[in-house]
Coordinates of C-alpha atoms and ligand atoms in Angstrom, one line a residue:
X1 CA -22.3 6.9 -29.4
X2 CA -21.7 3.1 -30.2
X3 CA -18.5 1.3 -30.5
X4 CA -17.6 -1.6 -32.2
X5 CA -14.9 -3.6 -29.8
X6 CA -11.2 -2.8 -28.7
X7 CA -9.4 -6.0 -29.0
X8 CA -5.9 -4.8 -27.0
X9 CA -4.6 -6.3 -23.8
X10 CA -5.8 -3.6 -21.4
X11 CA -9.4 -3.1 -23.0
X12 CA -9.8 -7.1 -23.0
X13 CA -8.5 -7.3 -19.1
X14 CA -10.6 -4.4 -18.2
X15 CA -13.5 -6.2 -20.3
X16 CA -12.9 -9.2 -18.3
X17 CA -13.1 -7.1 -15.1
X18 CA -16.4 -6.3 -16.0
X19 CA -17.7 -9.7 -16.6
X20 CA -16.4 -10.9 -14.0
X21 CA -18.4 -8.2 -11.8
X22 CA -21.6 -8.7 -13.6
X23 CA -21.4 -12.7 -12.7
X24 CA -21.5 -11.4 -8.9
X25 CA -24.2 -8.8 -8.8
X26 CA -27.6 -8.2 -10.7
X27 CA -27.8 -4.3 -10.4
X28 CA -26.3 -1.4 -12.0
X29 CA -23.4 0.1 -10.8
X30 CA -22.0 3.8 -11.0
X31 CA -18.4 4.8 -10.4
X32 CA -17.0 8.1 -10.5
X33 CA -13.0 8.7 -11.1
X34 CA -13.3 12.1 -8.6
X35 CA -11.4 15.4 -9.6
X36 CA -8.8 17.3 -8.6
X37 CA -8.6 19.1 -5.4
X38 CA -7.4 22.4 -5.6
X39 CA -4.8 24.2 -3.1
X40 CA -5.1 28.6 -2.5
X41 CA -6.7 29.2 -6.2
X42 CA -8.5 26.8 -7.9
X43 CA -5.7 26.3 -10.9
X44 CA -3.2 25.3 -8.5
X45 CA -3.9 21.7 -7.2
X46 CA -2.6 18.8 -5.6
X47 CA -1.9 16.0 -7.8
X48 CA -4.1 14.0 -9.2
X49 CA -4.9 10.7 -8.2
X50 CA -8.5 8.6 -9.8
X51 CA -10.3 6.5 -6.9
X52 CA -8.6 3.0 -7.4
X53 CA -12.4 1.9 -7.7
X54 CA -12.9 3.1 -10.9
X55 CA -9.3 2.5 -12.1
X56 CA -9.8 -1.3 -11.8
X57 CA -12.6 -1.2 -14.0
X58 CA -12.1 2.2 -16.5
X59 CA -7.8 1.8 -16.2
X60 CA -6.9 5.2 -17.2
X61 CA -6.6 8.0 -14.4
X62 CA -9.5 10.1 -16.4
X63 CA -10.4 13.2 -14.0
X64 CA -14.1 13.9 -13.4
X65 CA -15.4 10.9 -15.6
X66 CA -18.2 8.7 -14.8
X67 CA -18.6 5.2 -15.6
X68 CA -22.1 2.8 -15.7
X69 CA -21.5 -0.9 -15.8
X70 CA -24.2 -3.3 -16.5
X71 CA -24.2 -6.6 -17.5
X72 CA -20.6 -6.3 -18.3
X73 CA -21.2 -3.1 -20.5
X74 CA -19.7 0.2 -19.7
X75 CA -20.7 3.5 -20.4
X76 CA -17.9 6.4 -20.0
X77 CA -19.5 9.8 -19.2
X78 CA -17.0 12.4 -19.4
X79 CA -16.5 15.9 -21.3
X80 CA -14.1 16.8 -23.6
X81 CA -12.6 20.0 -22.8
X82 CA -13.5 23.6 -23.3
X83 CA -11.6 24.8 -26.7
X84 CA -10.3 27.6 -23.8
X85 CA -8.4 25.2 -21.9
X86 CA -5.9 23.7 -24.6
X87 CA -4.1 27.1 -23.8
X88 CA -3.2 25.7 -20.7
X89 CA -3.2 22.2 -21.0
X90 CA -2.9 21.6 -24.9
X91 CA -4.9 19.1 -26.8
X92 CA -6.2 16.4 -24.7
X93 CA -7.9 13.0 -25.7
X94 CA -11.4 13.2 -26.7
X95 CA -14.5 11.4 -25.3
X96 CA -14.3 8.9 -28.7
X97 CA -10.5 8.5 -28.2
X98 CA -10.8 7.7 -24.7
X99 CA -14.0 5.4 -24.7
X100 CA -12.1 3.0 -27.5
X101 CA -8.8 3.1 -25.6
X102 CA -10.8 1.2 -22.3
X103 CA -13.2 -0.6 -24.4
X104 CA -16.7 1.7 -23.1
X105 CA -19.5 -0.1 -25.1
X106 CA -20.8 4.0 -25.5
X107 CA -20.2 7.7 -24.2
X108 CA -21.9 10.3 -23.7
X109 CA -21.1 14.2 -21.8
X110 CA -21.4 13.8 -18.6
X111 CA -25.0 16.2 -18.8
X112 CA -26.6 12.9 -20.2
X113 CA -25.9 11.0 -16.4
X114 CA -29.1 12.5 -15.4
X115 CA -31.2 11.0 -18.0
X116 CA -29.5 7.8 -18.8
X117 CA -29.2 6.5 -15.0
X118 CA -31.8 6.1 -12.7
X119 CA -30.8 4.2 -10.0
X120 CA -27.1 2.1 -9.6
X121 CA -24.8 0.7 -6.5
X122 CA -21.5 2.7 -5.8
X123 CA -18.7 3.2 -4.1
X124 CA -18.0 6.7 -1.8
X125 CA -15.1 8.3 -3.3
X126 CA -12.5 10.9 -0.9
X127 CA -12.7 14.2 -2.5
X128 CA -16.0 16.1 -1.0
X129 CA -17.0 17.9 -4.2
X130 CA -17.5 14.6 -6.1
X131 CA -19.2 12.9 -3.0
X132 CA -21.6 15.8 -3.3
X133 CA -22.4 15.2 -6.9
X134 CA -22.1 11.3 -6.0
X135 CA -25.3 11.8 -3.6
X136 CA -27.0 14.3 -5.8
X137 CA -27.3 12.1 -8.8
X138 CA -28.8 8.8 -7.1
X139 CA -30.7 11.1 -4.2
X140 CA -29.4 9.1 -1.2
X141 CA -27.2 10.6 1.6
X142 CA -23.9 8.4 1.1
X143 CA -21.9 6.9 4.0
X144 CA -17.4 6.8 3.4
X145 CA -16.8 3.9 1.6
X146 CA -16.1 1.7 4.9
X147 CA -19.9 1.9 6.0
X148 CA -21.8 1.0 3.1
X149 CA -25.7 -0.1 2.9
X150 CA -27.6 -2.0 1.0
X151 CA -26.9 -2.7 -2.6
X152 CA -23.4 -0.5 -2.4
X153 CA -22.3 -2.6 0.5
X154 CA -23.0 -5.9 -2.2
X155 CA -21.2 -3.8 -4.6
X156 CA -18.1 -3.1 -1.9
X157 CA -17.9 -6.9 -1.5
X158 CA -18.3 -7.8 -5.1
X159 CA -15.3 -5.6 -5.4
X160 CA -13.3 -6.7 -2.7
X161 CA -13.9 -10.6 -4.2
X162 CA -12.4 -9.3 -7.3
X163 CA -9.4 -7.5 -6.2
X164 CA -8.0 -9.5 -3.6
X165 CA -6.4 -11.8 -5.9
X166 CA -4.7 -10.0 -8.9
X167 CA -5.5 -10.7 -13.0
X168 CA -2.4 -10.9 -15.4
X169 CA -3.2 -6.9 -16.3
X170 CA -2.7 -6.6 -12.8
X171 CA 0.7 -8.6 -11.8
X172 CA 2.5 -6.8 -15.3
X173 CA 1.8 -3.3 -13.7
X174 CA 2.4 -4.6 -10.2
X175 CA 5.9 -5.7 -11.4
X176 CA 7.1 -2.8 -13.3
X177 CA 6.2 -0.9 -9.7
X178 CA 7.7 -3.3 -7.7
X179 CA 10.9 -2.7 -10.4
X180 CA 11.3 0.5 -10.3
X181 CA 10.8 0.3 -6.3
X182 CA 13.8 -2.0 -5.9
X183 CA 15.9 0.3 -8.0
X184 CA 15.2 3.1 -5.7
X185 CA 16.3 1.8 -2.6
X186 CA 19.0 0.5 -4.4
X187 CA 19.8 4.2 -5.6
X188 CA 19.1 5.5 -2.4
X189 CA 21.5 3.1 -0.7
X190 CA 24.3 4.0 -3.4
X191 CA 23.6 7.7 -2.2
X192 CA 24.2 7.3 1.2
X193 CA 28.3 7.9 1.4
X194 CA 27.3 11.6 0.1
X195 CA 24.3 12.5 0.8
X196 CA 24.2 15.4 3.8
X197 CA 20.9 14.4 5.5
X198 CA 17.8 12.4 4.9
X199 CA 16.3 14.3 2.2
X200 CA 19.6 14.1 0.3
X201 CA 19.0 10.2 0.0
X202 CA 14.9 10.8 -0.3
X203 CA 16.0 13.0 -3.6
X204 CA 18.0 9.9 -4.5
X205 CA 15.1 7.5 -4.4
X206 CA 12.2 9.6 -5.5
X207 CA 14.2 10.6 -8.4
X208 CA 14.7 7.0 -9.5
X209 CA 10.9 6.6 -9.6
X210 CA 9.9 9.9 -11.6
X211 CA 12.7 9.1 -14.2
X212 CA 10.6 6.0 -14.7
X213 CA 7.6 8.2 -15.0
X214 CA 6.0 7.0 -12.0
X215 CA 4.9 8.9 -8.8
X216 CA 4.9 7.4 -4.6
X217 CA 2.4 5.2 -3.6
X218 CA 2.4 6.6 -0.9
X219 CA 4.8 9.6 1.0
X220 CA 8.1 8.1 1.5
X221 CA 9.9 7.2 5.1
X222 CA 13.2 8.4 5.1
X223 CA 14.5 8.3 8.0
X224 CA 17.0 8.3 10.9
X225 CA 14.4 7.9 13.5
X226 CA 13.2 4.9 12.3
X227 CA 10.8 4.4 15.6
X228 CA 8.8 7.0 14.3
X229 CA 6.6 4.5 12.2
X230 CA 5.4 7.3 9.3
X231 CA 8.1 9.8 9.7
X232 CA 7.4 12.1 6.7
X233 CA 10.6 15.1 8.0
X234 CA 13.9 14.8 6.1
X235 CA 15.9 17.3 7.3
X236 CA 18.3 15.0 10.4
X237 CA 21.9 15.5 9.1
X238 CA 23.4 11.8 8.8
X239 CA 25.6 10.6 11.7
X240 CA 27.8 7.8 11.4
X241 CA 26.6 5.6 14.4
X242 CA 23.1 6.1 12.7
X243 CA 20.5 3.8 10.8
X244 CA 18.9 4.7 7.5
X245 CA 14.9 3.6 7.0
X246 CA 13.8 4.1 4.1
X247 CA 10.0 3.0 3.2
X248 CA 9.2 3.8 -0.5
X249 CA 7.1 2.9 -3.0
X250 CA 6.2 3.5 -6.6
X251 CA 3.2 3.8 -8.3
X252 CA 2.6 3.1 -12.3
X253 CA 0.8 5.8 -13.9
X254 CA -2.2 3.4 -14.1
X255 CA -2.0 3.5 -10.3
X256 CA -0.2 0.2 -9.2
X257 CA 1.5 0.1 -6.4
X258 CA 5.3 -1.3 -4.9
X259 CA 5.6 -1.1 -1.4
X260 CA 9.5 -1.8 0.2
X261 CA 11.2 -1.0 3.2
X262 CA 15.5 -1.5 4.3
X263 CA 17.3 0.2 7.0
X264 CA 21.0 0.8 6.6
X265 CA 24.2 2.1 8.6
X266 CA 24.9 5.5 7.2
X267 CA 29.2 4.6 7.8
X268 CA 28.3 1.3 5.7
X269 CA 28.9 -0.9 8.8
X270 CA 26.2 -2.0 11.3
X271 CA 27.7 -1.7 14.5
X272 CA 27.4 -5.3 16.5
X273 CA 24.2 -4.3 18.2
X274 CA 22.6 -3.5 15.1
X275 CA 23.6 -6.3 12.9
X276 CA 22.1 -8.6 16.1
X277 CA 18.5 -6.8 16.0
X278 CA 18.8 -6.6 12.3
X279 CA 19.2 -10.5 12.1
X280 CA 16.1 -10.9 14.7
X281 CA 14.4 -9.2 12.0
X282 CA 15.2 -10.5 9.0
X283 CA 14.8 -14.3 10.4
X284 CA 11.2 -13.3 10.7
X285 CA 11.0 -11.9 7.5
X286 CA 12.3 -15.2 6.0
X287 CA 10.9 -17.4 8.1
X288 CA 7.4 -15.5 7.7
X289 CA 8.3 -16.0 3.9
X290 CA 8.9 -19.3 3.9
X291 CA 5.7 -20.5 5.8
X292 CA 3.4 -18.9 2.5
X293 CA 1.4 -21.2 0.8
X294 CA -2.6 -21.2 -0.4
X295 CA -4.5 -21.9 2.7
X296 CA -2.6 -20.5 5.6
X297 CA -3.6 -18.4 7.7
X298 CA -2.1 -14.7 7.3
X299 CA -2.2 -14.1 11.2
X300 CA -0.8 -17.1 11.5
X301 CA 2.4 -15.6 9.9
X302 CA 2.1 -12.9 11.7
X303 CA 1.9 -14.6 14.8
X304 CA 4.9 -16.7 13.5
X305 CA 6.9 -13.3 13.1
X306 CA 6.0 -12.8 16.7
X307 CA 7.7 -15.9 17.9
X308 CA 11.0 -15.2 16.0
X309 CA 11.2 -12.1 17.1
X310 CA 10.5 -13.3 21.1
X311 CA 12.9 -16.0 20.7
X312 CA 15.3 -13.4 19.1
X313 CA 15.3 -11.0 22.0
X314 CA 15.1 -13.7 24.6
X315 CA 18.2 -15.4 23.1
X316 CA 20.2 -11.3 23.2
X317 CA 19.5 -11.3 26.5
X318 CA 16.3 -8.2 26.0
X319 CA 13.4 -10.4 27.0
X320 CA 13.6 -13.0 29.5
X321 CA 11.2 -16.0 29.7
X322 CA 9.9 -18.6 27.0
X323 CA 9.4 -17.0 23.4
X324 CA 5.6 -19.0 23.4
X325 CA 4.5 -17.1 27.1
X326 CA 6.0 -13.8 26.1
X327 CA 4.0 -14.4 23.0
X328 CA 0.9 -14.7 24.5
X329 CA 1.2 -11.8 27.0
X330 CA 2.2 -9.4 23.7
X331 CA 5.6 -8.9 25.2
X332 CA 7.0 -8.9 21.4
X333 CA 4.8 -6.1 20.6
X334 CA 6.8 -3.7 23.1
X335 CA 9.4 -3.6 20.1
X336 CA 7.5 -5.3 17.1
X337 CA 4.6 -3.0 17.1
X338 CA 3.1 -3.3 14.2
X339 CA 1.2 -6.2 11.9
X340 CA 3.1 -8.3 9.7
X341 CA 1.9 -6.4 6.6
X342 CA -1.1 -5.8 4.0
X343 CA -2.7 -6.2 0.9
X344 CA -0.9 -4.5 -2.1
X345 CA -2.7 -3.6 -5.3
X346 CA -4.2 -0.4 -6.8
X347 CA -3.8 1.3 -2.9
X348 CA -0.5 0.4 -0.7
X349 CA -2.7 -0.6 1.7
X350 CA -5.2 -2.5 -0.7
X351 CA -8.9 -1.3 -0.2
X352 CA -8.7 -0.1 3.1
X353 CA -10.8 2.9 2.4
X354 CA -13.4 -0.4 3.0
X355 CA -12.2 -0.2 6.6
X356 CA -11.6 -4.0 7.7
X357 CA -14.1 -4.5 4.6
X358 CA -11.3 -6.1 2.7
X359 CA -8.8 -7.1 5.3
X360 CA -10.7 -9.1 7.2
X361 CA -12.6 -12.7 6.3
X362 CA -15.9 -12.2 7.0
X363 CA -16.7 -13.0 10.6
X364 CA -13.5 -11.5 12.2
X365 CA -12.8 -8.8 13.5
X366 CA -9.9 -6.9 14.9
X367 CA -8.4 -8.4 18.3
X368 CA -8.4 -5.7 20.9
X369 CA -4.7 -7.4 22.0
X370 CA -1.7 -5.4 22.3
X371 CA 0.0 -7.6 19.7
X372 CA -2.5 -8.0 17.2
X373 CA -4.8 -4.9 17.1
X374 CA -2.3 -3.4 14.1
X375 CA -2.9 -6.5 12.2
X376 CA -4.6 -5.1 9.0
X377 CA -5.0 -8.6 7.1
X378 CA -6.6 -11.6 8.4
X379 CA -7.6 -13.8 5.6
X380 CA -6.7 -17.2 4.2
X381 CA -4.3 -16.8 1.7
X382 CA -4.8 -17.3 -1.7
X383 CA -3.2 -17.8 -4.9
X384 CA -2.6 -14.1 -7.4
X385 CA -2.9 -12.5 -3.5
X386 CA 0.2 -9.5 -3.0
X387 CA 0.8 -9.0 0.6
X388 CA 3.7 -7.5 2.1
X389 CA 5.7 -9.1 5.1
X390 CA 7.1 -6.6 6.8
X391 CA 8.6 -7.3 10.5
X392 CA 9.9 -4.6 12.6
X393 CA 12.2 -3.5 15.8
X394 CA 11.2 0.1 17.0
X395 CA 12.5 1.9 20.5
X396 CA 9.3 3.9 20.7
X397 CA 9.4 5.7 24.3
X398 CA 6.0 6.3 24.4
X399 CA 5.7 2.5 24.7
X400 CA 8.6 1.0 26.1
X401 CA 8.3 4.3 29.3
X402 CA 4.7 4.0 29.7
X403 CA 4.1 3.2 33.6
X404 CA 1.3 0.5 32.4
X405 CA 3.9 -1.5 30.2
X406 CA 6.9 -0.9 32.8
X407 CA 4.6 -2.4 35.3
X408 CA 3.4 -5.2 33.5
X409 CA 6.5 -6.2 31.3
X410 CA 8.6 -5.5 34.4
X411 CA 10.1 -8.9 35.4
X412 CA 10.4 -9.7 31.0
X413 CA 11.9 -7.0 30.0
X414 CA 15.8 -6.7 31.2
X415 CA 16.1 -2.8 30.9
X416 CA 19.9 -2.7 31.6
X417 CA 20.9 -4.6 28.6
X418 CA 18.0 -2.9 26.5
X419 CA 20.0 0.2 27.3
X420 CA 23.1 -1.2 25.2
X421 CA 21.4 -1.2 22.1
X422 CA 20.3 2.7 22.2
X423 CA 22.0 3.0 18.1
X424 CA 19.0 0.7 17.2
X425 CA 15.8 3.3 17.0
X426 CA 13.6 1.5 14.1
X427 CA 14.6 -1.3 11.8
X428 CA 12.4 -2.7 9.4
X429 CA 12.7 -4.8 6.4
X430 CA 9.5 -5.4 3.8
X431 CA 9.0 -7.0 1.1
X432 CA 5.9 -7.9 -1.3
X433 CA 5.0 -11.4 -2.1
X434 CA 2.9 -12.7 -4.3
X435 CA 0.8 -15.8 -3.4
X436 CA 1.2 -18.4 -6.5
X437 CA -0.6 -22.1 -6.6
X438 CA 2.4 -23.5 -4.8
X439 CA 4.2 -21.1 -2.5
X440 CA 5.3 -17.6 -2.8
X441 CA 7.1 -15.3 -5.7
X442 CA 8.9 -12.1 -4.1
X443 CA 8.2 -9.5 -6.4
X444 CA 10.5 -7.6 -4.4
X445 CA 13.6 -10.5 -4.5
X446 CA 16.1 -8.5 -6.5
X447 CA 16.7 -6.1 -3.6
X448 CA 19.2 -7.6 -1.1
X449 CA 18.0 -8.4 2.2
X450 CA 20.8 -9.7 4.2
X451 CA 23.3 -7.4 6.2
X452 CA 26.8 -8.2 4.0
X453 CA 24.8 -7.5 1.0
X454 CA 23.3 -4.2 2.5
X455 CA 26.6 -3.2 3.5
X456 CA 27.9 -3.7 -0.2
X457 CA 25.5 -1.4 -1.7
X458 CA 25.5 1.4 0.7
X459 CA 30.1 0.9 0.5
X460 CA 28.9 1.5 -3.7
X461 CA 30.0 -2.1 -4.7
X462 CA 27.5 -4.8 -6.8
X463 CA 26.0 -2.3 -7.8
X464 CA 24.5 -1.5 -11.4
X465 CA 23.8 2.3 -11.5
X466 CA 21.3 2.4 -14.2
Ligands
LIG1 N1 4.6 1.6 3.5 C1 3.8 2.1 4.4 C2 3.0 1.1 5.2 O1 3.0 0.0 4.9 O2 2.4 1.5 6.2
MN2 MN1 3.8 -1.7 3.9

């Protein structure tokens, strides 16, 4: 079926999308949403997400559709549901009703892929079942998305071209996530005083974000052991000596992602070693902030990041030497042993189902050092680019006891006066920052970063409960 054109903001954006694409490549290309994964019986399944692929270009989460771009024309292939499922799921949108809402030039049931498509580019999605029915239809065994060959890997970096730097569509979802994402840790920080453990302030936070009728980009951090870099266990009661990390994120329910983490004192009142590693840490954060601009280098922030946080320790007395040397022998990584941050977009970490596809310029490739091997961006910045910048302070034993790293960080490293600042396990403090024509806009800016102000909200004061 033909139709004639949709003329609203997401259809046009999407449209564009699709031009845009065709200017880059001169083959078809096929791109399937995937389908729901089910748990013990196959009506009970895990949520479902659509592969952020084909969300860029289709924009509705549609489950088990297909979608055939050429030459800037789409056609959805998708069914409409069995008159025996409405008793379980109600009426749902038909093929017509769908197609006009994204702009599809046609549609057909998806029986019709066979015949209409011979031969297209794509893009490995995650669940197995459609990865099957990926590699049955174009009769090629399929490598995961981050190995592609031929004509998909020209599609894979036709795609990554596209979504490295974000469209107006794009930036309006990214900031109602980034919204509601700021009002969560804002909830979760005004939940603290009576919350009984961790999963008393997660409840806070996560039910900010599905008032708003978004889910979690990704599973949120809430934690007390804050050195535990993806702690996903809630149940530590809340001690007043402890710390608070909270990493979460919402996702709009076309898949757009917010991506924030703060650490607060549970009593409302960082004790003096904590406020001193917290301001190491957030000095980075700004500092990293502040350096942003078109053309410079993302590692080079994250080297700068490095240096703050070396000159940081050196200056409390943790590290001993000059912040440059202790730089270059990854002495800062001991503690800040992470990257600086990522690409944000449809995925939290943007397109890293590409591997180092996307993250990487082509021609690098990951350093095998201490200090930069978790670095997940190196590119050149560049304006409509989200990144976060996200420094970080962890007491990890596994690193700071290893024998290696005792040896070799032995005469750097004053482990008596590391010992006084045992109520610091994990700070962190992200935020996500858009790269404009001139400089930087924090997407993230209404959530508080400094120490006072952290200490406000958590003590219930300046703040707007909503
Ligand atoms: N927010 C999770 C991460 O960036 O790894
Ligand atoms: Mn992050």
């Amino acid at each position: 079926m033909e139709y004639s054109p949709n003329t609203d903001f997401l259809a046009l954006a999407l449209r564009q999308r699709r031009q845009k694409l065709a200017n880059l490549i001169n083959f078809p290309v096929l791109l399937w949403s995937g389908g729901k994964i089910s748990r013990n019986y196959p009506a009970n399944t895990f949520p479902f997400r659509a592969s952020s692929h084909f969300l860029y270009f289709a924009g509705l989460p549609l489950e088990n559709a297909v979608i055939y771009l050429k030459d800037g024309k789409l056609e959805l292939f998708i069914d409409n549901a069995h008159p025996s499922k409405t008793l379980w799921q109600g009426e749902t949108p038909k093929r017509e009703e769908i197609a006009n809402r994204i702009g599809a030039d046609a549609a057909f049931p998806l029986s019709d892929l066979e015949s209409r498509v011979r031969n297209a580019a794509t893009i490995a999605v995650q669940d197995y079942s459609t990865l099957l029915q990926q590699s049955q239809l174009l009769d090629r065994p399929l490598p995961i998305a981050k190995s592609p060959n031929g004509i998909d890997l020209e599609l894979t970096k036709a795609i990554i071209s596209l979504r490295l730097t974000h469209d107006r569509a794009a930036l309006a979802e990214l900031r109602q996530a980034t919204a509601v994402t700021v009002e969560a840790h804002k909830a979760g920080m005004a939940a603290t005083s009576k919350a009984k453990n961790e999963a008393g302030i997660r409840a806070a936070m996560e039910s900010k974000i599905i008032t708003e009728n978004m889910t979690f980009a990704y599973p949120s951090i809430v934690t007390t052991r804050g050195e535990i870099l993806h702690n996903e266990h809630y149940h530590h009661p809340l001690q007043k000596g402890d710390l608070l990390l909270a990493d979460v994120g919402a996702e709009t329910a076309m898949g757009w992602a917010g991506d924030v983490t703060r650490t607060w004192p549970i009593s409302g009142k960082f004790s003096p070693t904590q406020r001193a590693i917290y301001d190491v840490v957030l000095a980075a954060h700004d500092a990293c902030i502040a350096k942003m601009l078109p053309g410079v280098e993302y590692v080079d922030i994250h080297l700068l990041a490095a240096q703050v946080i070396a000159e940081g320790l050196v200056d409390l007395g943790i590290l001993q030497g000059q912040p440059d040397d202790l730089v270059e022998m990854d002495a800062h990584a001991l503690f800040f042993v992470h990257g600086i941050g990522h690409l944000i977009g449809l995925d939290v970490h943007d397109m890293e189902d590409f591997g180092d596809l996307a993250g990487y310029q082509e021609g690098r490739v990951r350093s095998n050092r201490f200090g930069l091997n978790y670095l997940r961006l190196n590119r050149t910045l560049q304006p409509g680019m989200l990144v976060s910048i996200e420094p970080g302070f962890y007491q990890v034993s596994g690193i700071l006891n290893s024998q290696k790293n005792r040896l070799k960080y032995q005469n750097v490293v004053n482990w008596d006066k590391l010992e006084q600042f045992a109520d610091v396990r994990g700070i962190r403090i992200e935020d996500d920052v858009l790269i404009t024509e001139t400089g930087t806009e924090v997407l993230t800016a209404n959530l508080p970063t400094h120490a006072e102000e952290i200490e406000q909200l958590v003590n219930g004061c300046g703040i707007e409960i909503k």
